[in-house]
Amino acid sequence: MWRLLCVASIALRARHHPRADRAATAAAAFDRVHEVPGDGDCLFSAIAAAEALAVGSIVPAGSALSARAAELRSSAMDLLCPTGVPDGALTLGGLPVDLLIELQPGEDGRGYCSRLRRRGEWGSTAEILALSRVLGRPISVRTDFGEQAFGDGEASGALALRFRGNHYDAVRLRGGACEETGAEEAVGRVLDRLHATAAAADADAYFALFRPEAVFYGTDPGERWQMDEFRAYAGARFAAGDGWEYSVRERHVTVRGDVAWFDEALDGKVLGPTRGTGVLVDDGAAAGGWRLAAYSLGMAVRNEVAGEVARLNKEGRGVAASQGE
């Protein structure tokens, strides 16, 4: 009974309510929502993203986000199940852990502890409370019914999540450590989604971020892709589940009217240090909002090895020319 009350209190399986639209609209005026992949790890990924948003840092993406989510999952389960079974002496949110954990049909406590340590297993109330204790800060969960805070500590230090459609995303409360203008924030969201959808090999979502006449410049000197060419190349890779992962270390965005340009320092899973630059145009909400008109991806080469890289590049060009390429 207590478990049902606790779960219901944050509307984890909420039905539509007449007040929900007004509550969601009011919340949207104050929050930035950062979407994370819907891969079963969304609670832990959302908390990892919320950590970065709370201090104004770049949100990790791809493998970096997955790695932090895995660390958080492990930390939560170390607290909840230190010996492989739920800790009967532990209380969270004023309730014993045995009343908080959500068992599947036919599952005992040991089975729960083993299952929740695996990637892709959904987290819920017990795991939120555990991470609030581990991180030493409250976690606020927003739903269409309102907001519920979990854990102790100053509300100003809370990590904020949104729960909607059985999925968690991260939320940054406005007035945080790194306030951006609305347009800069919107551009940042587009770029965040660009990297997230590429890592997820989601072709439809990825190419929806580009204008039809956009150009993508790859790292090879001959890679100047029009969208139909780029879609043919990348779409085949994505269809095979072969995306690419880049985590953002630093980003600078400048907006002038309905045009924005940016540069971002990246860490590629394969290429290592890289740099992305480009231009976005705001076509208005009805036409898709901010979309990329150009994106250029280049390898960042240290000065002390630039000569050797240049030599290899020239040799490669000579080989290509001799082969008639």
CSV table of C-alpha atoms in Angstrom, one decimal:
chain,number,residue,atom,x,y,z
A,1,MET,CA,0.0,0.0,0.0
A,2,TRP,CA,2.7,2.5,1.0
A,3,ARG,CA,4.6,1.7,-2.3
A,4,LEU,CA,1.5,2.4,-4.3
A,5,LEU,CA,1.0,5.7,-2.5
A,6,CYS,CA,4.6,6.7,-3.0
A,7,VAL,CA,4.6,5.9,-6.7
A,8,ALA,CA,1.3,7.6,-7.2
A,9,SER,CA,2.5,10.7,-5.5
A,10,ILE,CA,4.8,11.5,-8.4
A,11,ALA,CA,2.3,10.3,-11.0
A,12,LEU,CA,4.7,7.8,-12.6
A,13,ARG,CA,1.7,6.4,-14.5
A,14,ALA,CA,-0.4,9.5,-14.5
A,15,ARG,CA,-3.6,9.9,-16.6
A,16,HIS,CA,-4.5,13.1,-18.2
A,17,HIS,CA,-5.9,15.7,-15.9
A,18,PRO,CA,-7.8,18.9,-16.8
A,19,ARG,CA,-5.1,21.0,-15.0
A,20,ALA,CA,-2.2,19.2,-16.6
A,21,ASP,CA,-1.9,21.5,-19.7
A,22,ARG,CA,-1.9,24.6,-17.5
A,23,ALA,CA,0.7,23.1,-15.1
A,24,ALA,CA,2.9,22.0,-18.0
A,25,THR,CA,2.7,25.4,-19.8
A,26,ALA,CA,3.6,27.2,-16.6
A,27,ALA,CA,6.6,25.0,-16.0
A,28,ALA,CA,7.8,25.4,-19.6
A,29,ALA,CA,8.1,29.1,-19.0
A,30,PHE,CA,10.7,28.6,-16.4
A,31,ASP,CA,12.6,25.4,-17.4
A,32,ARG,CA,14.9,24.1,-20.1
A,33,VAL,CA,14.3,20.5,-20.9
A,34,HIS,CA,17.3,18.5,-22.0
A,35,GLU,CA,16.2,15.2,-23.7
A,36,VAL,CA,18.1,12.0,-23.1
A,37,PRO,CA,17.8,8.7,-25.0
A,38,GLY,CA,14.9,6.4,-24.3
A,39,ASP,CA,17.0,3.3,-23.8
A,40,GLY,CA,15.9,2.1,-20.3
A,41,ASP,CA,18.6,4.1,-18.6
A,42,CYS,CA,16.7,7.4,-18.9
A,43,LEU,CA,16.4,8.1,-15.2
A,44,PHE,CA,20.2,7.8,-14.6
A,45,SER,CA,21.0,9.6,-17.8
A,46,ALA,CA,18.6,12.4,-16.9
A,47,ILE,CA,20.2,12.8,-13.5
A,48,ALA,CA,23.7,12.8,-15.2
A,49,ALA,CA,22.5,15.6,-17.5
A,50,ALA,CA,20.8,17.5,-14.6
A,51,GLU,CA,24.1,17.6,-12.8
A,52,ALA,CA,25.7,19.4,-15.7
A,53,LEU,CA,22.8,21.7,-16.2
A,54,ALA,CA,22.7,22.7,-12.6
A,55,VAL,CA,26.2,24.2,-12.7
A,56,GLY,CA,26.1,25.5,-16.3
A,57,SER,CA,28.4,22.9,-17.8
A,58,ILE,CA,28.1,21.2,-21.2
A,59,VAL,CA,25.8,18.2,-20.9
A,60,PRO,CA,27.7,15.0,-21.7
A,61,ALA,CA,26.5,13.1,-24.8
A,62,GLY,CA,26.9,9.6,-26.3
A,63,SER,CA,29.3,7.3,-24.5
A,64,ALA,CA,30.2,10.0,-21.9
A,65,LEU,CA,26.6,10.3,-20.8
A,66,SER,CA,26.2,6.5,-20.8
A,67,ALA,CA,29.3,6.1,-18.6
A,68,ARG,CA,28.1,8.7,-16.1
A,69,ALA,CA,24.6,7.0,-16.1
A,70,ALA,CA,26.2,3.7,-15.4
A,71,GLU,CA,28.2,5.2,-12.5
A,72,LEU,CA,25.0,6.6,-11.0
A,73,ARG,CA,23.2,3.3,-11.4
A,74,SER,CA,26.0,1.5,-9.6
A,75,SER,CA,26.1,4.1,-6.8
A,76,ALA,CA,22.4,3.8,-6.2
A,77,MET,CA,22.5,0.0,-6.1
A,78,ASP,CA,25.5,0.0,-3.8
A,79,LEU,CA,23.4,2.0,-1.3
A,80,LEU,CA,20.2,0.0,-1.8
A,81,CYS,CA,21.7,-3.5,-2.0
A,82,PRO,CA,25.2,-3.4,-0.3
A,83,THR,CA,25.2,-7.2,0.1
A,84,GLY,CA,23.2,-8.3,-2.9
A,85,VAL,CA,19.8,-7.9,-1.1
A,86,PRO,CA,17.9,-4.8,-0.1
A,87,ASP,CA,19.3,-3.2,3.1
A,88,GLY,CA,16.6,-3.8,5.7
A,89,ALA,CA,18.1,-1.1,8.0
A,90,LEU,CA,18.0,1.6,5.4
A,91,THR,CA,15.3,4.2,5.2
A,92,LEU,CA,14.8,6.8,2.5
A,93,GLY,CA,12.2,9.5,2.4
A,94,GLY,CA,11.0,8.2,5.8
A,95,LEU,CA,10.2,4.7,4.5
A,96,PRO,CA,12.1,1.5,4.7
A,97,VAL,CA,13.7,0.4,1.4
A,98,ASP,CA,11.6,-2.8,1.3
A,99,LEU,CA,8.5,-0.7,0.8
A,100,LEU,CA,10.1,1.5,-1.9
A,101,ILE,CA,11.6,-1.0,-4.3
A,102,GLU,CA,9.4,-2.2,-7.1
A,103,LEU,CA,9.5,-5.9,-7.6
A,104,GLN,CA,8.4,-7.6,-10.8
A,105,PRO,CA,6.0,-10.5,-10.5
A,106,GLY,CA,7.6,-13.5,-8.9
A,107,GLU,CA,10.8,-11.5,-8.1
A,108,ASP,CA,12.4,-11.4,-4.6
A,109,GLY,CA,14.7,-8.8,-3.2
A,110,ARG,CA,17.8,-10.5,-4.5
A,111,GLY,CA,16.4,-10.7,-8.0
A,112,TYR,CA,15.5,-7.0,-7.8
A,113,CYS,CA,19.1,-6.1,-6.8
A,114,SER,CA,20.6,-8.2,-9.6
A,115,ARG,CA,18.1,-6.8,-12.2
A,116,LEU,CA,18.6,-3.1,-11.4
A,117,ARG,CA,22.3,-3.4,-11.7
A,118,ARG,CA,21.9,-4.2,-15.4
A,119,ARG,CA,21.9,-1.5,-18.0
A,120,GLY,CA,18.5,-0.8,-19.6
A,121,GLU,CA,16.4,-1.6,-16.4
A,122,TRP,CA,14.1,1.2,-15.5
A,123,GLY,CA,14.7,3.1,-12.3
A,124,SER,CA,12.0,4.7,-10.1
A,125,THR,CA,11.2,6.0,-6.7
A,126,ALA,CA,13.8,4.0,-4.7
A,127,GLU,CA,16.6,4.8,-7.1
A,128,ILE,CA,15.7,8.5,-7.1
A,129,LEU,CA,15.8,8.6,-3.3
A,130,ALA,CA,19.0,6.6,-3.2
A,131,LEU,CA,20.8,9.0,-5.6
A,132,SER,CA,19.5,12.0,-3.7
A,133,ARG,CA,21.3,10.5,-0.6
A,134,VAL,CA,24.4,9.6,-2.6
A,135,LEU,CA,24.8,13.0,-4.3
A,136,GLY,CA,23.8,14.9,-1.2
A,137,ARG,CA,21.1,17.0,-2.9
A,138,PRO,CA,17.4,16.8,-3.5
A,139,ILE,CA,16.0,15.7,-6.8
A,140,SER,CA,12.8,17.4,-8.1
A,141,VAL,CA,10.6,15.5,-10.5
A,142,ARG,CA,8.1,17.4,-12.5
A,143,THR,CA,5.0,15.8,-14.1
A,144,ASP,CA,1.8,17.1,-15.7
A,145,PHE,CA,0.3,17.0,-12.2
A,146,GLY,CA,2.9,19.2,-10.6
A,147,GLU,CA,6.2,18.7,-8.8
A,148,GLN,CA,7.5,16.4,-6.2
A,149,ALA,CA,10.8,16.8,-4.3
A,150,PHE,CA,12.8,13.8,-3.1
A,151,GLY,CA,15.6,13.8,-0.5
A,152,ASP,CA,16.9,16.4,1.9
A,153,GLY,CA,18.9,19.6,1.4
A,154,GLU,CA,18.4,23.1,0.1
A,155,ALA,CA,15.9,23.4,-2.7
A,156,SER,CA,18.2,25.8,-4.5
A,157,GLY,CA,20.6,22.9,-5.0
A,158,ALA,CA,18.1,20.5,-6.4
A,159,LEU,CA,18.6,18.5,-9.5
A,160,ALA,CA,15.4,18.8,-11.7
A,161,LEU,CA,13.9,16.1,-13.9
A,162,ARG,CA,10.7,15.9,-16.0
A,163,PHE,CA,8.7,12.7,-16.1
A,164,ARG,CA,6.3,12.4,-19.1
A,165,GLY,CA,5.2,9.4,-21.2
A,166,ASN,CA,7.1,6.9,-19.0
A,167,HIS,CA,10.3,8.7,-19.7
A,168,TYR,CA,12.7,11.0,-17.7
A,169,ASP,CA,14.5,14.0,-19.1
A,170,ALA,CA,16.7,16.6,-17.4
A,171,VAL,CA,15.5,20.1,-16.5
A,172,ARG,CA,17.5,23.2,-15.9
A,173,LEU,CA,15.8,25.8,-13.8
A,174,ARG,CA,16.2,29.3,-15.2
A,175,GLY,CA,18.4,31.6,-13.1
A,176,GLY,CA,21.1,28.9,-12.9
A,177,ALA,CA,24.9,29.3,-13.0
A,178,CYS,CA,25.1,29.9,-16.8
A,179,GLU,CA,22.0,31.9,-17.9
A,180,GLU,CA,21.7,32.1,-21.7
A,181,THR,CA,19.5,34.1,-23.9
A,182,GLY,CA,16.4,32.2,-25.2
A,183,ALA,CA,17.8,32.0,-28.7
A,184,GLU,CA,21.3,30.8,-27.6
A,185,GLU,CA,19.6,28.2,-25.5
A,186,ALA,CA,17.4,27.1,-28.4
A,187,VAL,CA,20.5,26.7,-30.6
A,188,GLY,CA,22.3,24.7,-27.9
A,189,ARG,CA,19.3,22.3,-27.8
A,190,VAL,CA,19.5,21.8,-31.5
A,191,LEU,CA,23.2,21.0,-31.3
A,192,ASP,CA,22.7,18.7,-28.3
A,193,ARG,CA,20.0,16.8,-30.3
A,194,LEU,CA,22.4,16.6,-33.3
A,195,HIS,CA,24.9,14.7,-31.3
A,196,ALA,CA,22.4,12.6,-29.4
A,197,THR,CA,20.6,11.5,-32.5
A,198,ALA,CA,23.8,10.7,-34.3
A,199,ALA,CA,24.9,8.5,-31.4
A,200,ALA,CA,21.5,6.8,-31.4
A,201,ALA,CA,21.7,6.3,-35.3
A,202,ASP,CA,18.3,7.9,-35.6
A,203,ALA,CA,18.3,9.1,-39.2
A,204,ASP,CA,14.8,10.8,-39.2
A,205,ALA,CA,15.5,12.8,-36.0
A,206,TYR,CA,19.0,13.7,-37.1
A,207,PHE,CA,18.2,15.0,-40.6
A,208,ALA,CA,15.2,16.9,-39.3
A,209,LEU,CA,17.7,19.3,-37.7
A,210,PHE,CA,19.1,20.4,-41.1
A,211,ARG,CA,17.5,22.8,-43.6
A,212,PRO,CA,16.9,21.2,-47.0
A,213,GLU,CA,19.8,23.2,-48.7
A,214,ALA,CA,22.2,22.6,-45.8
A,215,VAL,CA,25.8,21.5,-46.4
A,216,PHE,CA,27.8,19.1,-44.1
A,217,TYR,CA,31.6,19.3,-44.3
A,218,GLY,CA,33.4,16.1,-43.2
A,219,THR,CA,37.0,15.6,-42.1
A,220,ASP,CA,38.1,14.4,-45.6
A,221,PRO,CA,39.1,17.2,-48.0
A,222,GLY,CA,36.5,15.9,-50.5
A,223,GLU,CA,33.6,15.7,-48.1
A,224,ARG,CA,31.3,18.6,-49.0
A,225,TRP,CA,27.9,16.9,-48.7
A,226,GLN,CA,24.7,18.3,-50.0
A,227,MET,CA,21.8,16.9,-47.9
A,228,ASP,CA,20.7,14.3,-50.4
A,229,GLU,CA,24.2,12.9,-50.7
A,230,PHE,CA,24.8,13.1,-46.9
A,231,ARG,CA,21.5,11.4,-46.2
A,232,ALA,CA,22.4,8.5,-48.6
A,233,TYR,CA,25.8,8.0,-46.9
A,234,ALA,CA,24.7,8.6,-43.2
A,235,GLY,CA,21.3,6.9,-43.7
A,236,ALA,CA,22.9,3.7,-44.7
A,237,ARG,CA,25.2,3.8,-41.7
A,238,PHE,CA,22.4,4.6,-39.3
A,239,ALA,CA,20.2,1.8,-40.8
A,240,ALA,CA,23.0,-0.6,-39.8
A,241,GLY,CA,23.1,0.8,-36.3
A,242,ASP,CA,26.4,2.5,-37.0
A,243,GLY,CA,26.1,6.0,-35.5
A,244,TRP,CA,28.9,8.3,-34.4
A,245,GLU,CA,29.6,9.6,-30.9
A,246,TYR,CA,31.0,13.0,-30.0
A,247,SER,CA,30.9,14.6,-26.5
A,248,VAL,CA,31.0,18.3,-26.2
A,249,ARG,CA,33.7,19.9,-24.1
A,250,GLU,CA,33.1,23.5,-24.9
A,251,ARG,CA,30.7,25.5,-27.0
A,252,HIS,CA,30.3,29.2,-28.1
A,253,VAL,CA,27.1,30.5,-29.7
A,254,THR,CA,26.4,33.9,-31.2
A,255,VAL,CA,23.0,35.0,-32.3
A,256,ARG,CA,22.1,37.9,-34.6
A,257,GLY,CA,18.4,38.1,-35.4
A,258,ASP,CA,17.4,34.9,-37.1
A,259,VAL,CA,21.0,33.7,-37.8
A,260,ALA,CA,23.3,32.0,-35.4
A,261,TRP,CA,26.9,30.7,-35.7
A,262,PHE,CA,28.8,28.5,-33.3
A,263,ASP,CA,32.0,26.6,-32.6
A,264,GLU,CA,32.3,23.6,-30.3
A,265,ALA,CA,35.2,21.6,-29.0
A,266,LEU,CA,34.4,17.9,-29.2
A,267,ASP,CA,35.9,14.5,-28.2
A,268,GLY,CA,35.1,11.9,-30.8
A,269,LYS,CA,34.9,8.2,-29.8
A,270,VAL,CA,37.0,7.4,-32.9
A,271,LEU,CA,38.7,10.6,-34.0
A,272,GLY,CA,39.5,12.1,-30.6
A,273,PRO,CA,39.8,15.9,-30.4
A,274,THR,CA,37.7,17.5,-33.1
A,275,ARG,CA,36.0,20.8,-33.7
A,276,GLY,CA,32.6,21.6,-35.1
A,277,THR,CA,31.6,24.9,-36.5
A,278,GLY,CA,28.5,26.0,-38.4
A,279,VAL,CA,25.5,28.2,-39.0
A,280,LEU,CA,21.8,27.9,-38.0
A,281,VAL,CA,18.8,29.8,-39.3
A,282,ASP,CA,15.6,30.3,-37.4
A,283,ASP,CA,12.7,29.8,-39.8
A,284,GLY,CA,10.0,30.3,-37.1
A,285,ALA,CA,8.2,27.7,-35.0
A,286,ALA,CA,5.8,26.8,-37.8
A,287,ALA,CA,8.6,26.0,-40.2
A,288,GLY,CA,10.8,24.0,-37.8
A,289,GLY,CA,12.5,26.7,-35.7
A,290,TRP,CA,16.3,26.7,-35.6
A,291,ARG,CA,17.9,24.4,-38.1
A,292,LEU,CA,21.4,23.9,-39.4
A,293,ALA,CA,22.4,25.5,-42.7
A,294,ALA,CA,26.0,24.3,-42.4
A,295,TYR,CA,28.0,22.1,-40.2
A,296,SER,CA,31.8,21.6,-40.5
A,297,LEU,CA,33.6,18.8,-38.6
A,298,GLY,CA,37.4,19.1,-38.5
A,299,MET,CA,40.1,17.2,-36.7
A,300,ALA,CA,42.0,19.3,-34.1
A,301,VAL,CA,45.7,18.7,-34.6
A,302,ARG,CA,48.3,19.7,-32.0
A,303,ASN,CA,51.0,22.1,-33.3
A,304,GLU,CA,53.8,19.7,-32.4
A,305,VAL,CA,52.5,17.0,-34.7
A,306,ALA,CA,51.0,19.2,-37.4
A,307,GLY,CA,54.1,18.8,-39.7
A,308,GLU,CA,53.8,15.0,-39.6
A,309,VAL,CA,50.1,15.1,-40.2
A,310,ALA,CA,50.6,17.5,-43.1
A,311,ARG,CA,53.2,15.1,-44.6
A,312,LEU,CA,50.9,12.1,-44.3
A,313,ASN,CA,48.0,14.1,-45.8
A,314,LYS,CA,50.2,15.1,-48.8
A,315,GLU,CA,51.3,11.6,-49.3
A,316,GLY,CA,47.8,10.4,-49.2
A,317,ARG,CA,46.8,13.0,-51.8
A,318,GLY,CA,49.6,11.8,-54.1
A,319,VAL,CA,48.5,8.2,-53.8
A,320,ALA,CA,44.9,9.1,-54.6
A,321,ALA,CA,46.0,11.1,-57.6
A,322,SER,CA,48.1,8.3,-59.0
A,323,GLN,CA,45.1,5.9,-58.6
A,324,GLY,CA,42.9,8.3,-60.6
A,325,GLU,CA,40.7,9.1,-57.6
